[in-house]
């Protein structure tokens, strides 16, 4: 069965040989007060999630959210579904970009900041909701585009240099705040029941000047944290 389009999922979460996932969790990403990189409008943010290998410590891309146009406070719809191992430290990294084109190449977009945490931090936070500042403390300029790109060593040693220089506390750029990322986790139940529903609407308001409205439905559900 295929995953829905609004789910970013990978079957192997850098799985260890013989390890059995204790449960699956769904991670939701929101951001507040992102940097504005556009001159005549607001940023068009995208969040990229990375996982770190247990042995080689290499970061690899796990998935991307959708792009939300013209906002500094995005609530991303696309979720990340990951296997949660109770006894393993699962390092995660979240990079934010202002998307400037349809290119999948991240170097062609403006880097807005990043945050590091473990999956256990998110799950173990009150209400399974973790809020962290975004930082742009260590970056390198892309040789082709000249845009700043995150510089992440395999062992994450540059994070310690940020702490000692005080850049991390100031959001990575002295005197400038880079915003906040909000990560929420919810355990997925093992229920495999499928419900099929059909909806219709009549006599909707006409919102277009020369044509009829182009309606769509938005569904919300309540998480455990309310």
PDB file of C-alpha atoms in Angstrom:
ATOM      1  CA  UNK A   1       0.000   0.000   0.000  1.00  0.00           C
ATOM      2  CA  UNK A   2       1.447   3.348  -1.036  1.00  0.00           C
ATOM      3  CA  UNK A   3       2.028   6.132   1.467  1.00  0.00           C
ATOM      4  CA  UNK A   4      -0.248   9.182   1.073  1.00  0.00           C
ATOM      5  CA  UNK A   5       1.351  12.167  -0.631  1.00  0.00           C
ATOM      6  CA  UNK A   6       1.343  14.225   2.565  1.00  0.00           C
ATOM      7  CA  UNK A   7       3.515  11.682   4.354  1.00  0.00           C
ATOM      8  CA  UNK A   8       7.296  11.610   4.174  1.00  0.00           C
ATOM      9  CA  UNK A   9       8.280   8.079   5.167  1.00  0.00           C
ATOM     10  CA  UNK A  10      11.286   5.810   4.883  1.00  0.00           C
ATOM     11  CA  UNK A  11      11.065   2.161   5.861  1.00  0.00           C
ATOM     12  CA  UNK A  12      14.606   1.877   7.168  1.00  0.00           C
ATOM     13  CA  UNK A  13      15.522   4.524   9.751  1.00  0.00           C
ATOM     14  CA  UNK A  14      19.196   3.646   9.357  1.00  0.00           C
ATOM     15  CA  UNK A  15      18.165   0.397  10.997  1.00  0.00           C
ATOM     16  CA  UNK A  16      20.630  -1.551  13.078  1.00  0.00           C
ATOM     17  CA  UNK A  17      21.016  -5.240  12.401  1.00  0.00           C
ATOM     18  CA  UNK A  18      18.629  -7.154  14.625  1.00  0.00           C
ATOM     19  CA  UNK A  19      16.965  -3.999  15.985  1.00  0.00           C
ATOM     20  CA  UNK A  20      13.198  -4.030  16.187  1.00  0.00           C
ATOM     21  CA  UNK A  21      11.397  -0.679  16.222  1.00  0.00           C
ATOM     22  CA  UNK A  22       9.427  -0.190  19.390  1.00  0.00           C
ATOM     23  CA  UNK A  23       6.842   2.028  17.719  1.00  0.00           C
ATOM     24  CA  UNK A  24       6.269   4.430  14.861  1.00  0.00           C
ATOM     25  CA  UNK A  25       5.863   8.134  15.504  1.00  0.00           C
ATOM     26  CA  UNK A  26       4.643  10.941  13.287  1.00  0.00           C
ATOM     27  CA  UNK A  27       6.572  14.225  13.456  1.00  0.00           C
ATOM     28  CA  UNK A  28       4.840  17.510  12.647  1.00  0.00           C
ATOM     29  CA  UNK A  29       6.900  20.643  11.935  1.00  0.00           C
ATOM     30  CA  UNK A  30       5.978  24.283  12.460  1.00  0.00           C
ATOM     31  CA  UNK A  31       8.131  27.423  12.535  1.00  0.00           C
ATOM     32  CA  UNK A  32       7.751  30.913  13.894  1.00  0.00           C
ATOM     33  CA  UNK A  33       9.484  34.187  12.980  1.00  0.00           C
ATOM     34  CA  UNK A  34      11.664  32.856  10.180  1.00  0.00           C
ATOM     35  CA  UNK A  35      14.139  35.124   8.406  1.00  0.00           C
ATOM     36  CA  UNK A  36      12.646  37.066   5.510  1.00  0.00           C
ATOM     37  CA  UNK A  37      14.864  36.547   2.453  1.00  0.00           C
ATOM     38  CA  UNK A  38      12.507  37.967  -0.179  1.00  0.00           C
ATOM     39  CA  UNK A  39      12.586  41.653  -1.089  1.00  0.00           C
ATOM     40  CA  UNK A  40       8.951  42.283  -2.033  1.00  0.00           C
ATOM     41  CA  UNK A  41       7.249  39.417  -0.205  1.00  0.00           C
ATOM     42  CA  UNK A  42       7.907  36.988   2.611  1.00  0.00           C
ATOM     43  CA  UNK A  43       9.967  33.787   2.513  1.00  0.00           C
ATOM     44  CA  UNK A  44       8.569  30.603   0.947  1.00  0.00           C
ATOM     45  CA  UNK A  45       9.804  28.057   3.519  1.00  0.00           C
ATOM     46  CA  UNK A  46      10.630  24.384   3.098  1.00  0.00           C
ATOM     47  CA  UNK A  47      11.854  22.054   5.861  1.00  0.00           C
ATOM     48  CA  UNK A  48      14.291  19.196   5.153  1.00  0.00           C
ATOM     49  CA  UNK A  49      14.781  16.489   7.772  1.00  0.00           C
ATOM     50  CA  UNK A  50      18.025  14.480   8.053  1.00  0.00           C
ATOM     51  CA  UNK A  51      18.901  11.384  10.068  1.00  0.00           C
ATOM     52  CA  UNK A  52      22.386  10.439  11.217  1.00  0.00           C
ATOM     53  CA  UNK A  53      23.890   6.989  10.756  1.00  0.00           C
ATOM     54  CA  UNK A  54      24.594   5.105  13.961  1.00  0.00           C
ATOM     55  CA  UNK A  55      28.035   3.895  12.886  1.00  0.00           C
ATOM     56  CA  UNK A  56      29.391   6.197  10.171  1.00  0.00           C
ATOM     57  CA  UNK A  57      27.758   9.360  11.587  1.00  0.00           C
ATOM     58  CA  UNK A  58      26.866  10.493   8.079  1.00  0.00           C
ATOM     59  CA  UNK A  59      23.810  12.712   7.662  1.00  0.00           C
ATOM     60  CA  UNK A  60      21.355  11.667   5.016  1.00  0.00           C
ATOM     61  CA  UNK A  61      18.156  13.271   3.840  1.00  0.00           C
ATOM     62  CA  UNK A  62      15.032  11.614   5.200  1.00  0.00           C
ATOM     63  CA  UNK A  63      12.349  13.746   3.595  1.00  0.00           C
ATOM     64  CA  UNK A  64      11.025  17.207   2.804  1.00  0.00           C
ATOM     65  CA  UNK A  65       7.867  19.058   3.654  1.00  0.00           C
ATOM     66  CA  UNK A  66       5.850  20.949   1.102  1.00  0.00           C
ATOM     67  CA  UNK A  67       6.685  24.575   0.291  1.00  0.00           C
ATOM     68  CA  UNK A  68       4.395  27.164   1.862  1.00  0.00           C
ATOM     69  CA  UNK A  69       4.325  30.450  -0.001  1.00  0.00           C
ATOM     70  CA  UNK A  70       4.786  33.869   1.517  1.00  0.00           C
ATOM     71  CA  UNK A  71       4.903  33.213   5.269  1.00  0.00           C
ATOM     72  CA  UNK A  72       7.345  33.443   8.165  1.00  0.00           C
ATOM     73  CA  UNK A  73       5.164  31.247  10.401  1.00  0.00           C
ATOM     74  CA  UNK A  74       4.561  28.009   8.482  1.00  0.00           C
ATOM     75  CA  UNK A  75       2.593  25.030   9.773  1.00  0.00           C
ATOM     76  CA  UNK A  76       3.702  22.264   7.441  1.00  0.00           C
ATOM     77  CA  UNK A  77       1.115  19.672   6.474  1.00  0.00           C
ATOM     78  CA  UNK A  78       3.451  16.902   5.322  1.00  0.00           C
ATOM     79  CA  UNK A  79       4.540  14.675   8.209  1.00  0.00           C
ATOM     80  CA  UNK A  80       7.638  12.575   8.835  1.00  0.00           C
ATOM     81  CA  UNK A  81       6.943   8.989   9.944  1.00  0.00           C
ATOM     82  CA  UNK A  82       9.921   7.393  11.695  1.00  0.00           C
ATOM     83  CA  UNK A  83      10.637   4.211  13.645  1.00  0.00           C
ATOM     84  CA  UNK A  84      11.367   5.011  17.275  1.00  0.00           C
ATOM     85  CA  UNK A  85      13.854   2.739  19.078  1.00  0.00           C
ATOM     86  CA  UNK A  86      13.547   3.196  22.831  1.00  0.00           C
ATOM     87  CA  UNK A  87      17.168   2.385  23.660  1.00  0.00           C
ATOM     88  CA  UNK A  88      18.885   4.126  20.740  1.00  0.00           C
ATOM     89  CA  UNK A  89      19.975   7.744  20.380  1.00  0.00           C
ATOM     90  CA  UNK A  90      18.500   8.814  17.064  1.00  0.00           C
ATOM     91  CA  UNK A  91      19.960  12.151  15.973  1.00  0.00           C
ATOM     92  CA  UNK A  92      17.828  14.393  13.789  1.00  0.00           C
ATOM     93  CA  UNK A  93      18.571  17.601  11.913  1.00  0.00           C
ATOM     94  CA  UNK A  94      16.071  20.044  10.445  1.00  0.00           C
ATOM     95  CA  UNK A  95      17.174  22.569   7.787  1.00  0.00           C
ATOM     96  CA  UNK A  96      14.942  25.412   6.665  1.00  0.00           C
ATOM     97  CA  UNK A  97      15.132  27.013   3.215  1.00  0.00           C
ATOM     98  CA  UNK A  98      13.453  29.858   1.391  1.00  0.00           C
ATOM     99  CA  UNK A  99      12.570  28.283  -1.959  1.00  0.00           C
ATOM    100  CA  UNK A 100      13.380  30.545  -4.911  1.00  0.00           C
ATOM    101  CA  UNK A 101      12.646  28.199  -7.816  1.00  0.00           C
ATOM    102  CA  UNK A 102      11.294  24.741  -8.661  1.00  0.00           C
ATOM    103  CA  UNK A 103      14.770  23.218  -8.550  1.00  0.00           C
ATOM    104  CA  UNK A 104      15.228  20.284  -6.112  1.00  0.00           C
ATOM    105  CA  UNK A 105      18.858  21.408  -5.624  1.00  0.00           C
ATOM    106  CA  UNK A 106      18.985  22.951  -2.147  1.00  0.00           C
ATOM    107  CA  UNK A 107      22.038  25.025  -3.036  1.00  0.00           C
ATOM    108  CA  UNK A 108      19.838  27.154  -5.282  1.00  0.00           C
ATOM    109  CA  UNK A 109      17.682  28.276  -2.349  1.00  0.00           C
ATOM    110  CA  UNK A 110      18.317  30.576   0.607  1.00  0.00           C
ATOM    111  CA  UNK A 111      19.313  28.838   3.837  1.00  0.00           C
ATOM    112  CA  UNK A 112      17.167  30.073   6.764  1.00  0.00           C
ATOM    113  CA  UNK A 113      18.601  28.076   9.663  1.00  0.00           C
ATOM    114  CA  UNK A 114      18.735  24.653  11.262  1.00  0.00           C
ATOM    115  CA  UNK A 115      18.094  22.808  14.490  1.00  0.00           C
ATOM    116  CA  UNK A 116      19.466  19.579  15.984  1.00  0.00           C
ATOM    117  CA  UNK A 117      17.767  17.228  18.428  1.00  0.00           C
ATOM    118  CA  UNK A 118      17.155  13.561  19.100  1.00  0.00           C
ATOM    119  CA  UNK A 119      13.910  11.737  18.476  1.00  0.00           C
ATOM    120  CA  UNK A 120      13.843  10.927  22.173  1.00  0.00           C
ATOM    121  CA  UNK A 121      13.922  14.645  23.013  1.00  0.00           C
ATOM    122  CA  UNK A 122      10.774  15.239  21.001  1.00  0.00           C
ATOM    123  CA  UNK A 123       8.904  12.222  22.336  1.00  0.00           C
ATOM    124  CA  UNK A 124      10.005  12.914  25.922  1.00  0.00           C
ATOM    125  CA  UNK A 125       9.063  16.616  25.946  1.00  0.00           C
ATOM    126  CA  UNK A 126       5.848  17.721  27.704  1.00  0.00           C
ATOM    127  CA  UNK A 127       2.998  16.863  25.375  1.00  0.00           C
ATOM    128  CA  UNK A 128       5.634  15.440  22.972  1.00  0.00           C
ATOM    129  CA  UNK A 129       6.180  19.001  21.765  1.00  0.00           C
ATOM    130  CA  UNK A 130       9.714  20.409  21.474  1.00  0.00           C
ATOM    131  CA  UNK A 131      10.518  24.030  20.675  1.00  0.00           C
ATOM    132  CA  UNK A 132      14.075  24.999  19.653  1.00  0.00           C
ATOM    133  CA  UNK A 133      15.788  28.109  18.238  1.00  0.00           C
ATOM    134  CA  UNK A 134      16.999  27.986  14.663  1.00  0.00           C
ATOM    135  CA  UNK A 135      20.693  28.734  14.171  1.00  0.00           C
ATOM    136  CA  UNK A 136      22.925  29.815  11.299  1.00  0.00           C
ATOM    137  CA  UNK A 137      26.173  29.632  13.207  1.00  0.00           C
ATOM    138  CA  UNK A 138      28.268  27.532  10.840  1.00  0.00           C
ATOM    139  CA  UNK A 139      27.891  27.738   7.085  1.00  0.00           C
ATOM    140  CA  UNK A 140      29.897  27.809   3.903  1.00  0.00           C
ATOM    141  CA  UNK A 141      29.257  29.685   0.648  1.00  0.00           C
ATOM    142  CA  UNK A 142      28.269  27.512  -2.274  1.00  0.00           C
ATOM    143  CA  UNK A 143      30.919  27.784  -4.970  1.00  0.00           C
ATOM    144  CA  UNK A 144      28.368  27.974  -7.786  1.00  0.00           C
ATOM    145  CA  UNK A 145      25.594  30.123  -6.335  1.00  0.00           C
ATOM    146  CA  UNK A 146      27.406  32.082  -3.612  1.00  0.00           C
ATOM    147  CA  UNK A 147      24.543  31.313  -1.209  1.00  0.00           C
ATOM    148  CA  UNK A 148      25.190  30.166   2.376  1.00  0.00           C
ATOM    149  CA  UNK A 149      24.810  26.428   2.922  1.00  0.00           C
ATOM    150  CA  UNK A 150      24.862  24.575   6.256  1.00  0.00           C
ATOM    151  CA  UNK A 151      28.299  23.254   7.185  1.00  0.00           C
ATOM    152  CA  UNK A 152      27.798  20.089   9.212  1.00  0.00           C
ATOM    153  CA  UNK A 153      30.676  17.829  10.170  1.00  0.00           C
ATOM    154  CA  UNK A 154      29.988  14.125  10.570  1.00  0.00           C
ATOM    155  CA  UNK A 155      30.680  14.187  14.253  1.00  0.00           C
ATOM    156  CA  UNK A 156      28.865  17.455  14.847  1.00  0.00           C
ATOM    157  CA  UNK A 157      32.009  18.966  16.423  1.00  0.00           C
ATOM    158  CA  UNK A 158      31.243  22.436  15.097  1.00  0.00           C
ATOM    159  CA  UNK A 159      28.219  22.567  17.409  1.00  0.00           C
ATOM    160  CA  UNK A 160      30.603  22.620  20.359  1.00  0.00           C
ATOM    161  CA  UNK A 161      32.508  25.529  18.822  1.00  0.00           C
ATOM    162  CA  UNK A 162      29.227  27.407  18.496  1.00  0.00           C
ATOM    163  CA  UNK A 163      28.547  26.925  22.175  1.00  0.00           C
ATOM    164  CA  UNK A 164      31.989  28.117  23.203  1.00  0.00           C
ATOM    165  CA  UNK A 165      31.872  31.190  20.959  1.00  0.00           C
ATOM    166  CA  UNK A 166      28.381  32.114  22.068  1.00  0.00           C
ATOM    167  CA  UNK A 167      26.949  32.129  18.550  1.00  0.00           C
ATOM    168  CA  UNK A 168      24.400  29.437  19.304  1.00  0.00           C
ATOM    169  CA  UNK A 169      22.745  31.521  22.007  1.00  0.00           C
ATOM    170  CA  UNK A 170      22.341  34.463  19.660  1.00  0.00           C
ATOM    171  CA  UNK A 171      20.705  32.325  16.978  1.00  0.00           C
ATOM    172  CA  UNK A 172      23.830  31.863  14.909  1.00  0.00           C
ATOM    173  CA  UNK A 173      24.026  35.479  13.722  1.00  0.00           C
ATOM    174  CA  UNK A 174      25.155  37.995  16.373  1.00  0.00           C
ATOM    175  CA  UNK A 175      22.295  40.323  17.233  1.00  0.00           C
ATOM    176  CA  UNK A 176      19.862  38.655  14.827  1.00  0.00           C
ATOM    177  CA  UNK A 177      17.174  36.119  15.641  1.00  0.00           C
ATOM    178  CA  UNK A 178      16.606  33.302  13.155  1.00  0.00           C
ATOM    179  CA  UNK A 179      13.262  32.084  14.429  1.00  0.00           C
ATOM    180  CA  UNK A 180      11.990  28.980  16.169  1.00  0.00           C
ATOM    181  CA  UNK A 181      11.111  25.459  15.086  1.00  0.00           C
ATOM    182  CA  UNK A 182       8.326  23.518  16.808  1.00  0.00           C
ATOM    183  CA  UNK A 183       8.421  19.719  16.577  1.00  0.00           C
ATOM    184  CA  UNK A 184       5.507  17.561  17.694  1.00  0.00           C
ATOM    185  CA  UNK A 185       5.438  13.767  17.857  1.00  0.00           C
ATOM    186  CA  UNK A 186       2.466  11.452  17.997  1.00  0.00           C
ATOM    187  CA  UNK A 187       2.556   7.687  18.255  1.00  0.00           C
ATOM    188  CA  UNK A 188       0.777   5.924  15.414  1.00  0.00           C
ATOM    189  CA  UNK A 189      -1.668   3.235  16.390  1.00  0.00           C
ATOM    190  CA  UNK A 190      -1.598  -0.215  14.849  1.00  0.00           C
ATOM    191  CA  UNK A 191      -5.165   0.112  13.649  1.00  0.00           C
ATOM    192  CA  UNK A 192      -5.384  -0.686   9.940  1.00  0.00           C
ATOM    193  CA  UNK A 193      -9.085   0.026   9.505  1.00  0.00           C
ATOM    194  CA  UNK A 194      -9.919   2.094   6.456  1.00  0.00           C
ATOM    195  CA  UNK A 195     -12.959   4.349   6.209  1.00  0.00           C
ATOM    196  CA  UNK A 196     -14.201   5.749   2.909  1.00  0.00           C
ATOM    197  CA  UNK A 197     -16.185   8.993   2.987  1.00  0.00           C
ATOM    198  CA  UNK A 198     -17.739  11.105   0.275  1.00  0.00           C
ATOM    199  CA  UNK A 199     -18.575  14.789   0.604  1.00  0.00           C
ATOM    200  CA  UNK A 200     -20.537  17.243  -1.472  1.00  0.00           C
ATOM    201  CA  UNK A 201     -21.528  20.907  -1.179  1.00  0.00           C
ATOM    202  CA  UNK A 202     -24.329  23.005  -2.621  1.00  0.00           C
ATOM    203  CA  UNK A 203     -24.860  26.713  -3.244  1.00  0.00           C
ATOM    204  CA  UNK A 204     -21.344  27.830  -2.290  1.00  0.00           C
ATOM    205  CA  UNK A 205     -20.495  31.515  -2.519  1.00  0.00           C
ATOM    206  CA  UNK A 206     -19.111  32.699  -5.832  1.00  0.00           C
ATOM    207  CA  UNK A 207     -15.627  34.058  -5.029  1.00  0.00           C
ATOM    208  CA  UNK A 208     -14.224  34.531  -8.537  1.00  0.00           C
ATOM    209  CA  UNK A 209     -15.016  37.630 -10.573  1.00  0.00           C
ATOM    210  CA  UNK A 210     -15.248  35.998 -14.012  1.00  0.00           C
ATOM    211  CA  UNK A 211     -15.769  32.373 -13.015  1.00  0.00           C
ATOM    212  CA  UNK A 212     -17.072  30.148 -10.285  1.00  0.00           C
ATOM    213  CA  UNK A 213     -15.311  29.221  -7.048  1.00  0.00           C
ATOM    214  CA  UNK A 214     -12.704  26.443  -6.978  1.00  0.00           C
ATOM    215  CA  UNK A 215     -13.531  24.774  -3.654  1.00  0.00           C
ATOM    216  CA  UNK A 216     -11.492  22.284  -1.646  1.00  0.00           C
ATOM    217  CA  UNK A 217     -11.791  20.729   1.816  1.00  0.00           C
ATOM    218  CA  UNK A 218      -9.320  20.987   4.708  1.00  0.00           C
ATOM    219  CA  UNK A 219      -9.467  18.355   7.458  1.00  0.00           C
ATOM    220  CA  UNK A 220      -8.179  18.875  11.004  1.00  0.00           C
ATOM    221  CA  UNK A 221      -7.741  16.419  13.829  1.00  0.00           C
ATOM    222  CA  UNK A 222      -6.949  16.919  17.494  1.00  0.00           C
ATOM    223  CA  UNK A 223      -3.567  15.661  18.728  1.00  0.00           C
ATOM    224  CA  UNK A 224      -2.967  14.326  22.223  1.00  0.00           C
ATOM    225  CA  UNK A 225      -1.640  17.708  23.351  1.00  0.00           C
ATOM    226  CA  UNK A 226      -4.944  19.333  22.411  1.00  0.00           C
TER     227      UNK A 226
END
